[in-house]
PDB file of C-alpha atoms in Angstrom:
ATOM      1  CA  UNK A1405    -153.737 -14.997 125.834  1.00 63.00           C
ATOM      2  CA  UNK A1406    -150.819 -12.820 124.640  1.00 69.00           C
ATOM      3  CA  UNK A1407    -147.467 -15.002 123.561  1.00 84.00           C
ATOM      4  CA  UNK A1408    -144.257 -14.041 123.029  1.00 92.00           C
ATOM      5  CA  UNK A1409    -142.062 -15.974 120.749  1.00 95.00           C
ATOM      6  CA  UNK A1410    -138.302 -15.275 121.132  1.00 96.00           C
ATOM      7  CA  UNK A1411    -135.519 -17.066 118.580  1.00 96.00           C
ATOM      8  CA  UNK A1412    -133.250 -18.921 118.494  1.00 97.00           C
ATOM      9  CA  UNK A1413    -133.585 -20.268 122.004  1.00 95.00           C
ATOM     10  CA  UNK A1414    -129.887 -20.735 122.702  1.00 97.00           C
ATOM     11  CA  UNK A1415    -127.175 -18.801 120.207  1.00 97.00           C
ATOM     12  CA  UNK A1416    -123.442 -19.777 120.369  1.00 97.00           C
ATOM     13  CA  UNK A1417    -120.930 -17.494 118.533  1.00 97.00           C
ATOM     14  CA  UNK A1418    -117.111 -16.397 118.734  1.00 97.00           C
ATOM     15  CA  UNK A1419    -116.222 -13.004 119.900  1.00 97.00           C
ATOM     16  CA  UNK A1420    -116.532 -10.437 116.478  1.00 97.00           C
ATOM     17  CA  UNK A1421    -119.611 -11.910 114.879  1.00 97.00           C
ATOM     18  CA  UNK A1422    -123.056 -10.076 114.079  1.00 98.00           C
ATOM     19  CA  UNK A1423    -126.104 -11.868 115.350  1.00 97.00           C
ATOM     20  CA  UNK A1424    -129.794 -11.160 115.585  1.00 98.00           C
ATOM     21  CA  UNK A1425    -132.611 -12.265 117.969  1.00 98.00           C
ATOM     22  CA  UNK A1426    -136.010 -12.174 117.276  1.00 97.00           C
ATOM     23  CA  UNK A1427    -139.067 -11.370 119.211  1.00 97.00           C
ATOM     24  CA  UNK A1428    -142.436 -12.527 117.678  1.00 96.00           C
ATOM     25  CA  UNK A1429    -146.330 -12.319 118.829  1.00 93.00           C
ATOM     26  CA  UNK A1430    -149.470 -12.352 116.768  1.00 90.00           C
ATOM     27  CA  UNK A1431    -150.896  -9.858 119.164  1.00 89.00           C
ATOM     28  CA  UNK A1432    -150.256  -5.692 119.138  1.00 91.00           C
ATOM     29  CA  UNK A1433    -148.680  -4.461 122.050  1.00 89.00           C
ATOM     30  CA  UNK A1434    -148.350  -0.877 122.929  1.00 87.00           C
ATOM     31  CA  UNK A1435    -144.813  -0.856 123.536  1.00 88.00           C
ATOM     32  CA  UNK A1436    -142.002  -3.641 123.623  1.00 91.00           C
ATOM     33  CA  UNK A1437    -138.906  -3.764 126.425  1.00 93.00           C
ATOM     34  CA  UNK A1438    -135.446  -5.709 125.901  1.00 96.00           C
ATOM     35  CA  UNK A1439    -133.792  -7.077 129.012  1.00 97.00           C
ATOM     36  CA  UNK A1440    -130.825  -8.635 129.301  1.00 97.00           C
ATOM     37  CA  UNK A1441    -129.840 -10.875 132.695  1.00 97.00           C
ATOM     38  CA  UNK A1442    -126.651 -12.090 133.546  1.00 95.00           C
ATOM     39  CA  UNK A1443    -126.582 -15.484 136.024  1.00 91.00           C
ATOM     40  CA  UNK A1444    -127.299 -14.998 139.123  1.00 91.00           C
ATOM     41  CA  UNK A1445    -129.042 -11.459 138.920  1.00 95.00           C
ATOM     42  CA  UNK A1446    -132.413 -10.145 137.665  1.00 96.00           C
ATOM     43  CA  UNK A1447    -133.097  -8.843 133.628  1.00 96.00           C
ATOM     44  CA  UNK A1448    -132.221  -5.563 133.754  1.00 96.00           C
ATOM     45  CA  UNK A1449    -133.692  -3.056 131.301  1.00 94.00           C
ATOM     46  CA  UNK A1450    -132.029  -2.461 128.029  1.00 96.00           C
ATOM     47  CA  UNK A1451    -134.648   0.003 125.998  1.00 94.00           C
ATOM     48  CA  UNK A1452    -138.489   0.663 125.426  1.00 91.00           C
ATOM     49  CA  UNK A1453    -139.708   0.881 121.969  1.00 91.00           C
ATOM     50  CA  UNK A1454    -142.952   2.218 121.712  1.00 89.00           C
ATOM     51  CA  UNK A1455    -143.672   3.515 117.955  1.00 90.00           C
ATOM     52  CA  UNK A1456    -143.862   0.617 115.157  1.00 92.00           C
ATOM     53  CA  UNK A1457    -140.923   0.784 112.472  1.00 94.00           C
ATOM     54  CA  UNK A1458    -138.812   2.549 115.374  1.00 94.00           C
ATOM     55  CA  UNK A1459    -135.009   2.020 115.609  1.00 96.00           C
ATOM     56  CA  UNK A1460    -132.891   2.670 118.675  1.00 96.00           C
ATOM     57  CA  UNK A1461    -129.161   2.030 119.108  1.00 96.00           C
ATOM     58  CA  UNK A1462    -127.257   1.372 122.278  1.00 94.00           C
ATOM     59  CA  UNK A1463    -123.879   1.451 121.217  1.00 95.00           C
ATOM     60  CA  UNK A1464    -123.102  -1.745 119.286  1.00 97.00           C
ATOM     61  CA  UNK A1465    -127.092  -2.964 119.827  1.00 97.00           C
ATOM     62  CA  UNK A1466    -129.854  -2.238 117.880  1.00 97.00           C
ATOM     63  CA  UNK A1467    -133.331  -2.599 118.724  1.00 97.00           C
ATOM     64  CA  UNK A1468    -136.049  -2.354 115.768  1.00 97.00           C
ATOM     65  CA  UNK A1469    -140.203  -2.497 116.371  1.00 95.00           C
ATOM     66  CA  UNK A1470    -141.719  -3.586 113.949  1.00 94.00           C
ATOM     67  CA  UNK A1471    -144.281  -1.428 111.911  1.00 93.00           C
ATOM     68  CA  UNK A1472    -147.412  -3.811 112.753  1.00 93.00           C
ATOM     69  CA  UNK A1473    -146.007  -3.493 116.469  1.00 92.00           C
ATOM     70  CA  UNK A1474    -146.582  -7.018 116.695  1.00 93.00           C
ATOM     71  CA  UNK A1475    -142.535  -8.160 116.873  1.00 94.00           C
ATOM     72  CA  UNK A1476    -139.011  -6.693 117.403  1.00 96.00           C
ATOM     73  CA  UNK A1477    -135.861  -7.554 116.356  1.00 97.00           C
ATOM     74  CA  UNK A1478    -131.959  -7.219 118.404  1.00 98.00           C
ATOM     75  CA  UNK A1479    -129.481  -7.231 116.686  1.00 98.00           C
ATOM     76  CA  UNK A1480    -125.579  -6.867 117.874  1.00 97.00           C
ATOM     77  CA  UNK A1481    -122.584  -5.848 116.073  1.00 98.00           C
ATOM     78  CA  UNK A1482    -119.093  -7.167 116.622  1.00 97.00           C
ATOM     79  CA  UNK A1483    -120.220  -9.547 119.765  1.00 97.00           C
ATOM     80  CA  UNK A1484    -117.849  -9.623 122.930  1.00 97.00           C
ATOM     81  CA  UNK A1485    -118.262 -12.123 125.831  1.00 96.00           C
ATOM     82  CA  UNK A1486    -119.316  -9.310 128.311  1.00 95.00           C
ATOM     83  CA  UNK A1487    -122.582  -9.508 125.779  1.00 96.00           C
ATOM     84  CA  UNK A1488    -123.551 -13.383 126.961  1.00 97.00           C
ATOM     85  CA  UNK A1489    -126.315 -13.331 128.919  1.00 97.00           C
ATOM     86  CA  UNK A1490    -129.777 -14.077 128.713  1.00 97.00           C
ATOM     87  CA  UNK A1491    -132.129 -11.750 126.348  1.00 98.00           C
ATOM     88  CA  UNK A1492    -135.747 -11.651 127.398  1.00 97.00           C
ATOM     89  CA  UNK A1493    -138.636  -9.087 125.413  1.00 96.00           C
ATOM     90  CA  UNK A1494    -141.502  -8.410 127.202  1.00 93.00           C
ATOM     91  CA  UNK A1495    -144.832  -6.627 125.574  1.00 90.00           C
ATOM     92  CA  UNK A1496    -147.065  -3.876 127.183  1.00 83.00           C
ATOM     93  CA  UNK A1497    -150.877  -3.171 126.884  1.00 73.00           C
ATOM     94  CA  UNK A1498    -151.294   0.314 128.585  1.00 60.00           C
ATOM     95  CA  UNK A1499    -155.093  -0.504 127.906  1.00 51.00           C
ATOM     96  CA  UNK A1500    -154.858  -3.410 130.095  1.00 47.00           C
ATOM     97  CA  UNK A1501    -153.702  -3.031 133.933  1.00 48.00           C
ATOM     98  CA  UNK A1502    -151.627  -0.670 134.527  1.00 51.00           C
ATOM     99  CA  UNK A1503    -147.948  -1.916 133.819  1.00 55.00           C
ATOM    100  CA  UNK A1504    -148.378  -5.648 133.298  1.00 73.00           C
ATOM    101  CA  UNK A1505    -145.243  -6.800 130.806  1.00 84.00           C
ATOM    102  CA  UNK A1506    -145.859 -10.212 129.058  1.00 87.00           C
ATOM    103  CA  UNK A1507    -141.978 -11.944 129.191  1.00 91.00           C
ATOM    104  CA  UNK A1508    -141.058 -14.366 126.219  1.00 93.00           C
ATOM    105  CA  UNK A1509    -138.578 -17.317 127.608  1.00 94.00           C
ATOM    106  CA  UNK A1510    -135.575 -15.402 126.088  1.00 95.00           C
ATOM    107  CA  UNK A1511    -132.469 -16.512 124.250  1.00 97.00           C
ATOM    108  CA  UNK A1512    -129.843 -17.676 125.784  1.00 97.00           C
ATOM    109  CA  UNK A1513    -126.538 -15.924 124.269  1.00 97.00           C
ATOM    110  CA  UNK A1514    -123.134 -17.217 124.729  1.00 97.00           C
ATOM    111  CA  UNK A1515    -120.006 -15.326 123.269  1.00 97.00           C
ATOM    112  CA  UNK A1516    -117.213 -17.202 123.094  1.00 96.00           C
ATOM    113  CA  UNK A1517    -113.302 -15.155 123.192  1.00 95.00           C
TER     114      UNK A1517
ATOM    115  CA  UNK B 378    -131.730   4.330 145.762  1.00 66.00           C
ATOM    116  CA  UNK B 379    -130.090   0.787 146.320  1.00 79.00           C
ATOM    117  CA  UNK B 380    -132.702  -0.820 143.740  1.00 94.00           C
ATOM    118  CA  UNK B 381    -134.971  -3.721 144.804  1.00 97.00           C
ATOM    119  CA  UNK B 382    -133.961  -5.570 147.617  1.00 97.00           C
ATOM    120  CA  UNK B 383    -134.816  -9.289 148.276  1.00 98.00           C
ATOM    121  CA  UNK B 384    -133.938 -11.527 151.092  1.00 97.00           C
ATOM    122  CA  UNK B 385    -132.991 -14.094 151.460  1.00 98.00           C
ATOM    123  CA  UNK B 386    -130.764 -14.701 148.338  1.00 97.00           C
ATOM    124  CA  UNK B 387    -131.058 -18.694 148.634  1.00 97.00           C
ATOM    125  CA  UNK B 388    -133.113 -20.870 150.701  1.00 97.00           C
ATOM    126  CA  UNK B 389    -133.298 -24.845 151.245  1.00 98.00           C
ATOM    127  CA  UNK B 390    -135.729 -26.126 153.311  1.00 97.00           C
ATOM    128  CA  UNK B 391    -137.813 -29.266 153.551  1.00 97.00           C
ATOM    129  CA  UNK B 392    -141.033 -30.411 151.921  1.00 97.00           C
ATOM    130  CA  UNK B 393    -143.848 -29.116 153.933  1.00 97.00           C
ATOM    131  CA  UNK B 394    -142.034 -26.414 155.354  1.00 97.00           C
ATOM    132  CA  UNK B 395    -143.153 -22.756 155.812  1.00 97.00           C
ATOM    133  CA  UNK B 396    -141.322 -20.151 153.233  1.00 98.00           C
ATOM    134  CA  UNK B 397    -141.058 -16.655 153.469  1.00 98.00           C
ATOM    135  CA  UNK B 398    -139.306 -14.542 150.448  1.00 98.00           C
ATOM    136  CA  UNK B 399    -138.965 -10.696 151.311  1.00 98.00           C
ATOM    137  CA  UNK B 400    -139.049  -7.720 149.186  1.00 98.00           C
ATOM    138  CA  UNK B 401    -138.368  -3.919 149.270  1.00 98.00           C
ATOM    139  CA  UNK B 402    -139.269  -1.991 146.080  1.00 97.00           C
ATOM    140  CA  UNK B 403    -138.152   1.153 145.240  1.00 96.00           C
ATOM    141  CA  UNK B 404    -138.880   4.523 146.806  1.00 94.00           C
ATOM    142  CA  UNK B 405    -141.878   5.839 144.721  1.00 92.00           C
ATOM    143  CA  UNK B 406    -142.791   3.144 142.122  1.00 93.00           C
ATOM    144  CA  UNK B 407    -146.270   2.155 143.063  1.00 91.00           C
ATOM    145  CA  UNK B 408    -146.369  -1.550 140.982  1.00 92.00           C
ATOM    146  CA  UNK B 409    -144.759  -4.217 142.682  1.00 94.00           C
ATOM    147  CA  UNK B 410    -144.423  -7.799 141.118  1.00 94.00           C
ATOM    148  CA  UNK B 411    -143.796 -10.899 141.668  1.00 96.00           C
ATOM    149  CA  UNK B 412    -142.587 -13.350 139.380  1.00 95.00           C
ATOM    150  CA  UNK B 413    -140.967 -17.081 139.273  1.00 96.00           C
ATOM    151  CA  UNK B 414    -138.653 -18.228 136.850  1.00 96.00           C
ATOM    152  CA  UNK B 415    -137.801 -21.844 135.483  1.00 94.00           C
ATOM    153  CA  UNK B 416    -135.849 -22.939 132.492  1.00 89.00           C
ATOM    154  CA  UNK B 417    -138.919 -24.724 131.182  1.00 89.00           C
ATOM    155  CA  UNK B 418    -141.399 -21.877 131.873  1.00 89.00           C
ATOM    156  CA  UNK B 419    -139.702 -18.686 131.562  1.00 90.00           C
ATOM    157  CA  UNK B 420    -140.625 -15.816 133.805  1.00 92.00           C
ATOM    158  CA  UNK B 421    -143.995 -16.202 135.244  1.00 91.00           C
ATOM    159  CA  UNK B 422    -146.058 -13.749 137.070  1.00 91.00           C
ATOM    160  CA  UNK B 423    -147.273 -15.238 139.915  1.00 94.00           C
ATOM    161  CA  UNK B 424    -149.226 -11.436 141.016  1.00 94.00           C
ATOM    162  CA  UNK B 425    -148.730  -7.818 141.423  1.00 91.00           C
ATOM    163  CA  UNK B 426    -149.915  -4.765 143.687  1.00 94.00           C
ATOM    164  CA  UNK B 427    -150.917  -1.661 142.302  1.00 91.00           C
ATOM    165  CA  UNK B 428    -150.463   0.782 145.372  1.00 92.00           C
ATOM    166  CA  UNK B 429    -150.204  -1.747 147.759  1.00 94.00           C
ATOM    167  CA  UNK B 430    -153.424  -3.504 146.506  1.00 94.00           C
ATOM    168  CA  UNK B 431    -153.286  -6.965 144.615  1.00 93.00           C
ATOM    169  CA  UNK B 432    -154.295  -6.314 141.269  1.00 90.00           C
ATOM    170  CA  UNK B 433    -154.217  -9.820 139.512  1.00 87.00           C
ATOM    171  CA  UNK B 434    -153.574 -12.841 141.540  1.00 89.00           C
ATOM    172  CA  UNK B 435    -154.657 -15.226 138.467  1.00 87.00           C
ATOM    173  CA  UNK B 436    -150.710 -16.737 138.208  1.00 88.00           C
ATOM    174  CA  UNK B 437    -150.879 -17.502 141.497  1.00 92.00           C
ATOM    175  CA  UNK B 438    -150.559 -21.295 141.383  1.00 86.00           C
ATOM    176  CA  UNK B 439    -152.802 -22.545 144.452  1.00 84.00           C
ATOM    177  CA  UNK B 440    -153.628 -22.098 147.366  1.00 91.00           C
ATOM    178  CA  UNK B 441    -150.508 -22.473 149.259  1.00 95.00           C
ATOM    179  CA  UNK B 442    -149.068 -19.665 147.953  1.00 97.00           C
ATOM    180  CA  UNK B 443    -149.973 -15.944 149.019  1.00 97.00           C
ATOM    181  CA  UNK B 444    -148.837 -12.485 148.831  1.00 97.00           C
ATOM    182  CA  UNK B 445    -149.375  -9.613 150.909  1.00 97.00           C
ATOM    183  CA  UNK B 446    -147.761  -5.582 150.346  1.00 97.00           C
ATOM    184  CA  UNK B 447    -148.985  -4.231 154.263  1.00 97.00           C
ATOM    185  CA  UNK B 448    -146.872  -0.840 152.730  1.00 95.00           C
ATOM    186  CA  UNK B 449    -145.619   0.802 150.005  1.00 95.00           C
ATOM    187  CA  UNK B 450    -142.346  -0.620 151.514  1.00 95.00           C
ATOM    188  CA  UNK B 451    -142.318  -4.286 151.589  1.00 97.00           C
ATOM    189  CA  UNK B 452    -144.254  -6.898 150.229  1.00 98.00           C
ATOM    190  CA  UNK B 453    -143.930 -10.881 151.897  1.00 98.00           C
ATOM    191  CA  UNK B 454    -144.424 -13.746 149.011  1.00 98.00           C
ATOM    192  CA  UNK B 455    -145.514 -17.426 151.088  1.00 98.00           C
ATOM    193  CA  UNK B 456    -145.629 -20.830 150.375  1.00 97.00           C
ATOM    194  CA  UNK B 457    -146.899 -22.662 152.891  1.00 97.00           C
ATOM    195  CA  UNK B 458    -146.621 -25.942 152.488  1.00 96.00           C
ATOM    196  CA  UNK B 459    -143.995 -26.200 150.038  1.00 97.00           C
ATOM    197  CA  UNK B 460    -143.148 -28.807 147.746  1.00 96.00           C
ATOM    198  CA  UNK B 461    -140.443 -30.022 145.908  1.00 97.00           C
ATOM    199  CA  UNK B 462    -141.702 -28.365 142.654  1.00 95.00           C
ATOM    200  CA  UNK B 463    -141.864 -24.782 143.754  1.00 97.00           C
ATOM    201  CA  UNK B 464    -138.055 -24.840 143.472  1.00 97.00           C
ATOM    202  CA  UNK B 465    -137.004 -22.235 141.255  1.00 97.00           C
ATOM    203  CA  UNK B 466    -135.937 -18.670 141.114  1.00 98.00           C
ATOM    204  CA  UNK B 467    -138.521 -15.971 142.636  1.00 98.00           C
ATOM    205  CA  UNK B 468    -138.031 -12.326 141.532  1.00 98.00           C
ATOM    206  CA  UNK B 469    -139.709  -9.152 142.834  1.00 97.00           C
ATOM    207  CA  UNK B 470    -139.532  -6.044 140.519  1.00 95.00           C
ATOM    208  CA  UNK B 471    -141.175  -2.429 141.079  1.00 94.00           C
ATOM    209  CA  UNK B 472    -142.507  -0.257 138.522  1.00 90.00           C
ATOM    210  CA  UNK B 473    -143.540   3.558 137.931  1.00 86.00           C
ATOM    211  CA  UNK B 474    -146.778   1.594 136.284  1.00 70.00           C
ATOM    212  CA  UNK B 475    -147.950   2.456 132.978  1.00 63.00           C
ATOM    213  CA  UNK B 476    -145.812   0.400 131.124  1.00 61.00           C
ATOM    214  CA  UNK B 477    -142.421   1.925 132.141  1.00 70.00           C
ATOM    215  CA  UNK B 478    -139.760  -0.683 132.594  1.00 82.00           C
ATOM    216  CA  UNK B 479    -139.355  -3.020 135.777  1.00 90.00           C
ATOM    217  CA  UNK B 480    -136.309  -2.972 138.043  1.00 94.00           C
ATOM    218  CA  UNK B 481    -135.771  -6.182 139.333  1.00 96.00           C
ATOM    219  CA  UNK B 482    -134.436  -7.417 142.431  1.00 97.00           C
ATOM    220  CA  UNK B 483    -131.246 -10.188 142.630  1.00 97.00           C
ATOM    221  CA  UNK B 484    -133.787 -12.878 143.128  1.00 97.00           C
ATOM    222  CA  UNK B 485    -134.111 -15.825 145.722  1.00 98.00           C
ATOM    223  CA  UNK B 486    -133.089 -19.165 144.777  1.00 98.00           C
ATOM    224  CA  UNK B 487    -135.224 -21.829 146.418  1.00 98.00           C
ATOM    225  CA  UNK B 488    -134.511 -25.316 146.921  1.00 98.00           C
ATOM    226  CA  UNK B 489    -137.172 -27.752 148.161  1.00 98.00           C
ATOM    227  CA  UNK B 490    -135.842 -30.743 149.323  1.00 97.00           C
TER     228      UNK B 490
END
């Protein structure tokens, strides 16, 4: 069974601060998503990263894969509240059936003004 | 497109009662999920369709729950009895397939009293 280990669980910081989450698995997956859900809604889709050692920015969040493809990283610059939510990664096996994301539990990000 | 749509957005009902969660996908993604999330057990896939077919109903977790997807339109999601400990939050998402990202619907909050 493929796990997903996200970290911290919960992350509490003031409005300005860096902070990164981690996203950890001792299986390969073929590609890794980020979501990020607010209360009350569903995740919604942040970026796919699909080759290992592969960076992508979005704006003051960056999303790294690591080389192995076995873990990811988030990290955000200069925080603001509209960033709390909840951030969930979820791994992909195109070689198993067809589309089926493994979710971690997420962490739970809180940005305080 | 006006994303996926579920209905009802919150339901209470009784133990033992009959309870029907409703979902529209999007126009043209042919993977359709279902998933239930908990704070103590993340998001869970309970099953998904493939082009209207069920693909893997393994997270399915007994018998009083089933699924059907009678179109590429709308898919049902039943629990019938329920209990007290099916309360949580059920999501539907669609899907292109092949690991693309999921679009996920508001969710519906149930409440089994």
């Amino acid at each position: 069974t493929q796990l997903l280990e996200q970290s911290p669980q919960f992350l509490s910081i003031q409005e300005g601060e860096n902070l990164t989450v981690y996203c950890n698995s001792s299986s390969v997956f073929s590609s890794l998503q980020w979501y990020r859900q607010e209360p009350g809604e569903g995740p919604v889709l942040l970026v796919t990263v699909v080759t290992g050692g592969e960076v992508k920015k979005l704006k003051r969040l960056t999303f790294q894969f690591g080389d192995a493809r076995k873990d990811s990283s988030l990290h955000i610059t200069a925080a603001q509240p509209g960033d709390t939510g909840l951030y969930l990664c979820a791994g992909s096996n195109y070689g198993g059936s067809q589309g089926n994301l493994i979710f971690g539990k997420g962490t739970k990000l809180s940005v305080k003004p | 497109d006006a994303g996926v749509i579920q209905s009802p957005r919150h339901e209470v009902t009784e133990m033992g009662q009959e309870v029907t969660l409703r979902c529209k996908p999007i126009s043209g993604h042919n993977s359709l999920f279902w998933y239930r999330q908990t704070m103590m057990r993340g998001l869970e896939l309970l099953i998904y369709f493939n082009n209207n077919v069920p693909i893997d109903d393994s997270g399915m977790p007994e018998d009083r729950f089933s699924a059907k997807m009678p179109n590429a339109s709308f898919s049902t999601l039943k629990i019938q009895p329920s209990e007290p400990r099916d309360s949580a939050v059920y999501f539907c998402a669609s899907s292109s397939g092949g690991g693309y990202g999921y679009t996920f619907g508001s969710g519906t909050r149930l409440t089994v009293v």
